[in-house]
Short mmCIF file of C-alpha atoms in Angstrom, two decimals:
data_model
loop_
_atom_site.label_atom_id
_atom_site.label_comp_id
_atom_site.label_asym_id
_atom_site.label_seq_id
_atom_site.Cartn_x
_atom_site.Cartn_y
_atom_site.Cartn_z
CA UNK A 1 -30.34 -0.79 -0.16
CA UNK A 2 -28.31 -3.33 1.81
CA UNK A 3 -26.36 -2.20 4.86
CA UNK A 4 -23.04 -3.76 3.83
CA UNK A 5 -21.38 -4.95 0.63
CA UNK A 6 -18.24 -7.01 0.18
CA UNK A 7 -16.69 -5.74 -3.05
CA UNK A 8 -14.47 -8.50 -4.42
CA UNK A 9 -12.27 -7.91 -7.50
CA UNK A 10 -10.70 -11.07 -8.91
CA UNK A 11 -8.57 -12.18 -11.85
CA UNK A 12 -7.98 -15.81 -12.89
CA UNK A 13 -8.30 -17.24 -9.39
CA UNK A 14 -11.41 -19.41 -9.50
CA UNK A 15 -10.11 -21.71 -6.73
CA UNK A 16 -9.84 -18.75 -4.36
CA UNK A 17 -13.36 -17.59 -5.28
CA UNK A 18 -14.76 -21.11 -4.83
CA UNK A 19 -13.37 -21.25 -1.30
CA UNK A 20 -14.77 -17.79 -0.50
CA UNK A 21 -18.25 -18.72 -1.71
CA UNK A 22 -18.24 -21.77 0.55
CA UNK A 23 -17.43 -19.50 3.49
CA UNK A 24 -19.95 -16.74 2.68
CA UNK A 25 -22.92 -18.95 1.73
CA UNK A 26 -23.72 -19.70 5.37
CA UNK A 27 -24.24 -15.99 6.17
CA UNK A 28 -26.78 -15.12 3.46
CA UNK A 29 -30.24 -14.65 4.93
CA UNK A 30 -28.89 -13.99 8.43
CA UNK A 31 -27.21 -10.60 7.90
CA UNK A 32 -28.02 -7.58 5.74
CA UNK A 33 -25.15 -7.85 3.26
CA UNK A 34 -24.37 -8.67 -0.35
CA UNK A 35 -21.27 -10.04 -2.08
CA UNK A 36 -20.40 -8.48 -5.43
CA UNK A 37 -17.76 -10.26 -7.52
CA UNK A 38 -15.93 -8.17 -10.12
CA UNK A 39 -14.23 -10.50 -12.56
CA UNK A 40 -11.67 -9.59 -15.23
CA UNK A 41 -10.39 -13.12 -15.83
CA UNK A 42 -9.16 -14.32 -19.21
CA UNK A 43 -11.39 -17.40 -18.91
CA UNK A 44 -14.98 -18.09 -17.80
CA UNK A 45 -14.25 -20.41 -14.86
CA UNK A 46 -15.09 -17.84 -12.19
CA UNK A 47 -18.25 -16.72 -14.01
CA UNK A 48 -19.56 -20.30 -14.26
CA UNK A 49 -18.75 -20.90 -10.61
CA UNK A 50 -20.60 -17.79 -9.41
CA UNK A 51 -23.65 -18.24 -11.62
CA UNK A 52 -24.09 -21.85 -10.52
CA UNK A 53 -24.22 -20.80 -6.86
CA UNK A 54 -27.65 -21.06 -5.26
CA UNK A 55 -27.37 -17.48 -3.93
CA UNK A 56 -26.58 -15.92 -7.32
CA UNK A 57 -28.86 -12.87 -7.77
CA UNK A 58 -30.12 -13.37 -4.20
CA UNK A 59 -27.09 -12.39 -2.16
CA UNK A 60 -24.36 -12.62 -4.79
CA UNK A 61 -23.90 -10.19 -7.69
CA UNK A 62 -21.56 -10.72 -10.65
CA UNK A 63 -19.88 -8.11 -12.86
CA UNK A 64 -17.65 -8.80 -15.85
CA UNK A 65 -14.80 -6.47 -16.89
CA UNK A 66 -12.34 -6.48 -19.81
CA UNK A 67 -9.24 -8.51 -18.96
CA UNK A 68 -6.93 -5.71 -20.05
CA UNK A 69 -8.48 -3.18 -17.63
CA UNK A 70 -5.84 -1.79 -15.29
CA UNK A 71 -6.20 -2.48 -11.58
CA UNK A 72 -6.76 1.16 -10.55
CA UNK A 73 -9.60 1.80 -12.99
CA UNK A 74 -11.17 -1.53 -12.07
CA UNK A 75 -11.00 -0.69 -8.37
CA UNK A 76 -12.91 2.55 -8.80
CA UNK A 77 -15.45 0.94 -11.12
CA UNK A 78 -16.03 -1.85 -8.58
CA UNK A 79 -16.75 0.64 -5.83
CA UNK A 80 -18.93 2.89 -7.99
CA UNK A 81 -21.00 -0.17 -8.94
CA UNK A 82 -21.60 -1.03 -5.29
CA UNK A 83 -25.05 -0.23 -3.93
CA UNK A 84 -24.92 -0.71 -0.14
CA UNK A 85 -24.73 1.94 2.57
CA UNK A 86 -21.20 0.75 3.40
CA UNK A 87 -18.80 -1.02 1.06
CA UNK A 88 -15.59 -2.88 1.79
CA UNK A 89 -13.11 -3.54 -0.99
CA UNK A 90 -11.38 -6.83 -0.21
CA UNK A 91 -9.15 -9.00 -2.37
CA UNK A 92 -9.76 -12.70 -2.97
CA UNK A 93 -6.86 -13.48 -0.64
CA UNK A 94 -8.89 -12.55 2.44
CA UNK A 95 -12.08 -13.80 4.06
CA UNK A 96 -14.29 -11.40 6.00
CA UNK A 97 -15.81 -12.89 9.14
CA UNK A 98 -19.28 -11.51 8.51
CA UNK A 99 -20.68 -12.51 11.89
CA UNK A 100 -17.81 -10.79 13.73
CA UNK A 101 -18.40 -7.59 11.78
CA UNK A 102 -22.13 -7.40 12.43
CA UNK A 103 -21.83 -8.48 16.06
CA UNK A 104 -19.22 -5.77 16.68
CA UNK A 105 -21.85 -3.09 15.94
CA UNK A 106 -19.19 -1.09 14.05
CA UNK A 107 -21.65 -0.55 11.20
CA UNK A 108 -23.93 1.27 13.66
CA UNK A 109 -21.30 4.01 14.02
CA UNK A 110 -21.67 7.19 11.98
CA UNK A 111 -18.54 7.35 9.82
CA UNK A 112 -17.40 8.16 6.30
CA UNK A 113 -14.35 5.89 6.28
CA UNK A 114 -13.70 3.17 8.86
CA UNK A 115 -10.04 2.20 8.81
CA UNK A 116 -9.58 -1.24 10.36
CA UNK A 117 -6.64 -2.96 11.94
CA UNK A 118 -6.50 -6.55 13.22
CA UNK A 119 -4.92 -6.85 16.66
CA UNK A 120 -4.32 -10.56 16.06
CA UNK A 121 -1.93 -9.93 13.17
CA UNK A 122 1.53 -9.33 14.59
CA UNK A 123 2.64 -6.36 12.50
CA UNK A 124 -0.67 -4.57 13.13
CA UNK A 125 -0.76 -5.42 16.83
CA UNK A 126 2.73 -4.12 17.56
CA UNK A 127 2.06 -0.80 15.87
CA UNK A 128 -1.52 -0.05 16.82
CA UNK A 129 -1.33 -1.16 20.44
CA UNK A 130 1.14 1.67 20.93
CA UNK A 131 -0.93 4.28 19.13
CA UNK A 132 -4.63 3.51 19.16
CA UNK A 133 -6.84 2.10 21.87
CA UNK A 134 -9.99 0.48 20.51
CA UNK A 135 -11.31 3.23 18.25
CA UNK A 136 -10.39 6.78 17.49
CA UNK A 137 -11.62 9.67 15.37
CA UNK A 138 -8.72 11.70 14.00
CA UNK A 139 -8.94 15.46 14.41
CA UNK A 140 -5.90 15.93 12.18
CA UNK A 141 -6.19 14.46 8.72
CA UNK A 142 -2.46 14.89 8.22
CA UNK A 143 -1.79 12.81 11.33
CA UNK A 144 -4.18 10.12 10.12
CA UNK A 145 -2.33 9.73 6.84
CA UNK A 146 1.02 9.65 8.62
CA UNK A 147 -0.26 6.73 10.71
CA UNK A 148 -2.58 4.90 8.35
CA UNK A 149 -2.07 5.67 4.66
CA UNK A 150 -0.62 2.20 4.13
CA UNK A 151 -3.97 0.71 5.13
CA UNK A 152 -5.78 2.49 2.33
CA UNK A 153 -3.71 0.75 -0.35
CA UNK A 154 -4.53 -2.67 1.11
CA UNK A 155 -7.71 -4.42 0.04
CA UNK A 156 -9.62 -5.34 3.17
CA UNK A 157 -8.57 -2.53 5.47
CA UNK A 158 -11.25 0.12 5.10
CA UNK A 159 -15.02 0.36 4.91
CA UNK A 160 -16.31 3.34 2.95
CA UNK A 161 -19.74 4.98 3.11
CA UNK A 162 -22.03 5.47 0.13
CA UNK A 163 -21.73 9.23 0.67
CA UNK A 164 -17.98 9.15 0.03
CA UNK A 165 -18.28 6.86 -2.99
CA UNK A 166 -20.99 9.05 -4.53
CA UNK A 167 -18.73 12.08 -4.14
CA UNK A 168 -15.87 10.49 -6.11
CA UNK A 169 -15.54 11.87 -9.64
CA UNK A 170 -14.12 8.87 -11.48
CA UNK A 171 -13.29 10.72 -14.71
CA UNK A 172 -11.62 13.59 -12.88
CA UNK A 173 -9.50 11.28 -10.74
CA UNK A 174 -8.53 9.03 -13.63
CA UNK A 175 -7.46 12.11 -15.57
CA UNK A 176 -5.52 13.57 -12.63
CA UNK A 177 -3.68 10.32 -11.94
CA UNK A 178 -3.30 9.29 -15.57
CA UNK A 179 -0.17 7.22 -16.07
CA UNK A 180 0.20 6.99 -12.30
CA UNK A 181 -1.93 4.83 -10.05
CA UNK A 182 -3.33 4.32 -6.56
CA UNK A 183 -6.51 6.14 -7.51
CA UNK A 184 -8.54 4.46 -4.76
CA UNK A 185 -6.49 5.70 -1.77
CA UNK A 186 -6.01 9.03 -3.53
CA UNK A 187 -9.77 9.42 -3.86
CA UNK A 188 -10.23 8.76 -0.14
CA UNK A 189 -7.51 11.25 0.75
CA UNK A 190 -9.22 13.95 -1.28
CA UNK A 191 -12.76 13.21 -0.10
CA UNK A 192 -12.67 15.36 3.09
CA UNK A 193 -14.28 12.46 4.90
CA UNK A 194 -14.58 11.83 8.62
CA UNK A 195 -12.32 8.91 9.46
CA UNK A 196 -12.76 6.43 12.29
CA UNK A 197 -10.22 3.75 13.22
CA UNK A 198 -11.13 0.57 15.08
CA UNK A 199 -9.89 -2.91 15.91
CA UNK A 200 -11.39 -5.26 13.35
CA UNK A 201 -12.21 -7.82 16.06
CA UNK A 202 -10.91 -10.85 14.14
CA UNK A 203 -12.57 -9.53 11.01
CA UNK A 204 -10.12 -10.96 8.46
CA UNK A 205 -8.59 -14.38 7.91
CA UNK A 206 -6.34 -15.44 5.05
CA UNK A 207 -7.65 -17.44 2.12
CA UNK A 208 -5.36 -20.49 1.79
CA UNK A 209 -5.99 -20.53 -1.98
CA UNK A 210 -4.76 -16.99 -2.53
CA UNK A 211 -1.38 -17.42 -4.26
CA UNK A 212 0.83 -14.46 -5.09
CA UNK A 213 -0.82 -11.26 -6.40
CA UNK A 214 -0.85 -11.29 -10.19
CA UNK A 215 0.42 -7.72 -10.55
CA UNK A 216 3.47 -8.49 -8.40
CA UNK A 217 4.56 -11.24 -10.77
CA UNK A 218 4.56 -8.93 -13.78
CA UNK A 219 7.73 -7.52 -15.25
CA UNK A 220 6.81 -3.94 -14.37
CA UNK A 221 5.90 -4.60 -10.72
CA UNK A 222 8.53 -2.16 -9.41
CA UNK A 223 7.20 0.55 -11.68
CA UNK A 224 3.59 -0.27 -10.80
CA UNK A 225 4.13 -0.04 -7.08
CA UNK A 226 7.16 2.10 -6.27
CA UNK A 227 7.38 4.75 -8.94
CA UNK A 228 3.64 5.16 -9.41
CA UNK A 229 2.97 5.22 -5.68
CA UNK A 230 5.52 7.95 -4.99
CA UNK A 231 4.50 10.09 -7.96
CA UNK A 232 0.80 9.62 -7.16
CA UNK A 233 1.25 10.65 -3.58
CA UNK A 234 3.28 13.67 -4.64
CA UNK A 235 0.36 14.67 -6.83
CA UNK A 236 -2.24 14.79 -4.08
CA UNK A 237 -2.97 17.24 -1.30
CA UNK A 238 -0.40 19.80 -2.40
CA UNK A 239 -2.42 22.46 -0.63
CA UNK A 240 -1.85 21.29 2.93
CA UNK A 241 0.59 18.37 3.21
CA UNK A 242 4.20 19.52 3.75
CA UNK A 243 6.93 17.80 1.75
CA UNK A 244 8.51 16.22 4.83
CA UNK A 245 5.13 14.72 5.76
CA UNK A 246 4.79 13.19 2.29
CA UNK A 247 8.26 11.66 2.60
CA UNK A 248 7.37 10.27 6.02
CA UNK A 249 4.22 8.63 4.65
CA UNK A 250 6.16 7.17 1.72
CA UNK A 251 8.71 5.63 4.11
CA UNK A 252 6.19 4.20 6.57
CA UNK A 253 4.03 2.84 3.75
CA UNK A 254 7.02 1.23 2.06
CA UNK A 255 8.04 -0.55 5.25
CA UNK A 256 4.62 -1.67 6.42
CA UNK A 257 3.31 -3.03 3.15
CA UNK A 258 6.41 -5.21 2.82
CA UNK A 259 6.64 -4.85 -0.95
CA UNK A 260 10.24 -3.58 -1.04
CA UNK A 261 11.39 -5.35 2.10
CA UNK A 262 13.85 -8.24 1.81
CA UNK A 263 10.99 -10.74 1.51
CA UNK A 264 9.24 -8.68 -1.17
CA UNK A 265 12.40 -8.37 -3.24
CA UNK A 266 13.07 -12.09 -2.84
CA UNK A 267 9.66 -12.80 -4.38
CA UNK A 268 10.34 -10.44 -7.27
CA UNK A 269 13.82 -11.80 -7.88
CA UNK A 270 12.66 -15.43 -7.68
CA UNK A 271 10.22 -14.62 -10.51
CA UNK A 272 12.97 -12.89 -12.54
CA UNK A 273 11.28 -9.53 -12.00
CA UNK A 274 14.13 -7.78 -10.21
CA UNK A 275 17.77 -7.26 -11.21
CA UNK A 276 20.49 -4.59 -11.25
CA UNK A 277 19.06 -3.10 -14.45
CA UNK A 278 15.63 -2.60 -12.86
CA UNK A 279 17.24 -1.28 -9.68
CA UNK A 280 19.27 1.28 -11.65
CA UNK A 281 16.19 2.45 -13.54
CA UNK A 282 14.03 2.93 -10.42
CA UNK A 283 16.78 3.54 -7.87
CA UNK A 284 15.57 6.96 -6.72
CA UNK A 285 12.07 5.61 -6.01
CA UNK A 286 13.19 2.37 -4.38
CA UNK A 287 15.51 4.19 -1.97
CA UNK A 288 12.83 6.75 -1.07
CA UNK A 289 10.76 4.01 0.53
CA UNK A 290 13.60 3.14 2.95
CA UNK A 291 12.16 -0.38 3.12
CA UNK A 292 15.39 -2.15 2.17
CA UNK A 293 19.08 -1.19 2.38
CA UNK A 294 21.49 -0.89 -0.55
CA UNK A 295 23.46 -3.84 0.85
CA UNK A 296 20.36 -6.07 0.93
CA UNK A 297 19.48 -5.10 -2.63
CA UNK A 298 23.04 -5.87 -3.76
CA UNK A 299 23.09 -9.27 -2.03
CA UNK A 300 19.68 -10.27 -3.41
CA UNK A 301 20.83 -9.51 -6.94
CA UNK A 302 24.10 -11.36 -6.38
CA UNK A 303 22.61 -14.74 -5.41
CA UNK A 304 21.38 -17.25 -8.05
CA UNK A 305 17.61 -17.63 -8.35
CA UNK A 306 17.53 -21.18 -6.91
CA UNK A 307 19.29 -19.96 -3.73
CA UNK A 308 16.77 -17.13 -3.40
CA UNK A 309 13.86 -19.56 -3.72
CA UNK A 310 15.29 -21.54 -0.79
CA UNK A 311 15.67 -18.32 1.22
CA UNK A 312 12.10 -17.34 0.39
CA UNK A 313 10.85 -20.74 1.53
CA UNK A 314 12.54 -20.19 4.92
CA UNK A 315 11.09 -16.67 5.15
CA UNK A 316 7.58 -17.99 4.62
CA UNK A 317 8.10 -20.73 7.21
CA UNK A 318 9.43 -18.33 9.83
CA UNK A 319 7.17 -15.30 9.26
CA UNK A 320 3.93 -16.84 8.02
#
């Protein structure tokens, strides 16, 4: 059994995977880790790329999934297929600095879930420097989810032990959250695991070949994220999480992930995936997140798409 596994789900982004392989190849043989690539692409470009790599079946593992498999089921299947003592689910938009992770000795700690933040990323630094110094074990699980639930829905923010993954009942969770989503963070919430937080020590860097997430460009992106997230969270931990705590977590998660912020809505609108009709349909869920005001939503829907694309370009230049 390897000590660490990078669990990488991907879909139709062979260029991103190619860049990642170039980065990871130099670490094989020096550290006790494996890279497992979980591919649900509609073509075979990623498969050919992986299987032609010199480390295929030596440090790199490849799994193929049906293209129509939903992202939540795929996420759980990826993790259940992992074999290492610790596994980290990370999207193809991020690169893990393997040497930084192993040199930090974080994997020597005894934890069930290690929730990471990067003090070099502005939004993380501003928040965590006020709340957490270096590393912390939460005594209150409720307090942890108030502070950190948004990390659990982000690929590349938590390392999970084999013990936790083995305890996850995939069929039970898929049945409980049927028609909803966010099964991965829900499974961690319900695992009764010991949670450690720590600075990731420059652990993550962005993959320049990432592109926009495929699910965000789909017509039902608002439903996928907002409605399903809120209903899923309302379905978990009814036994001990008060309603006001759930609402607080929904609000902080909505703001920190950026999905329904002005920038997030600009992306959706620029792809013709957000309008007054969609807003009316999901209004109660959108407003619960408190990530964007009614006025901002109105203005975004008022402007023509070409104007919004210019605004989005400026946003990316200023806040990249």
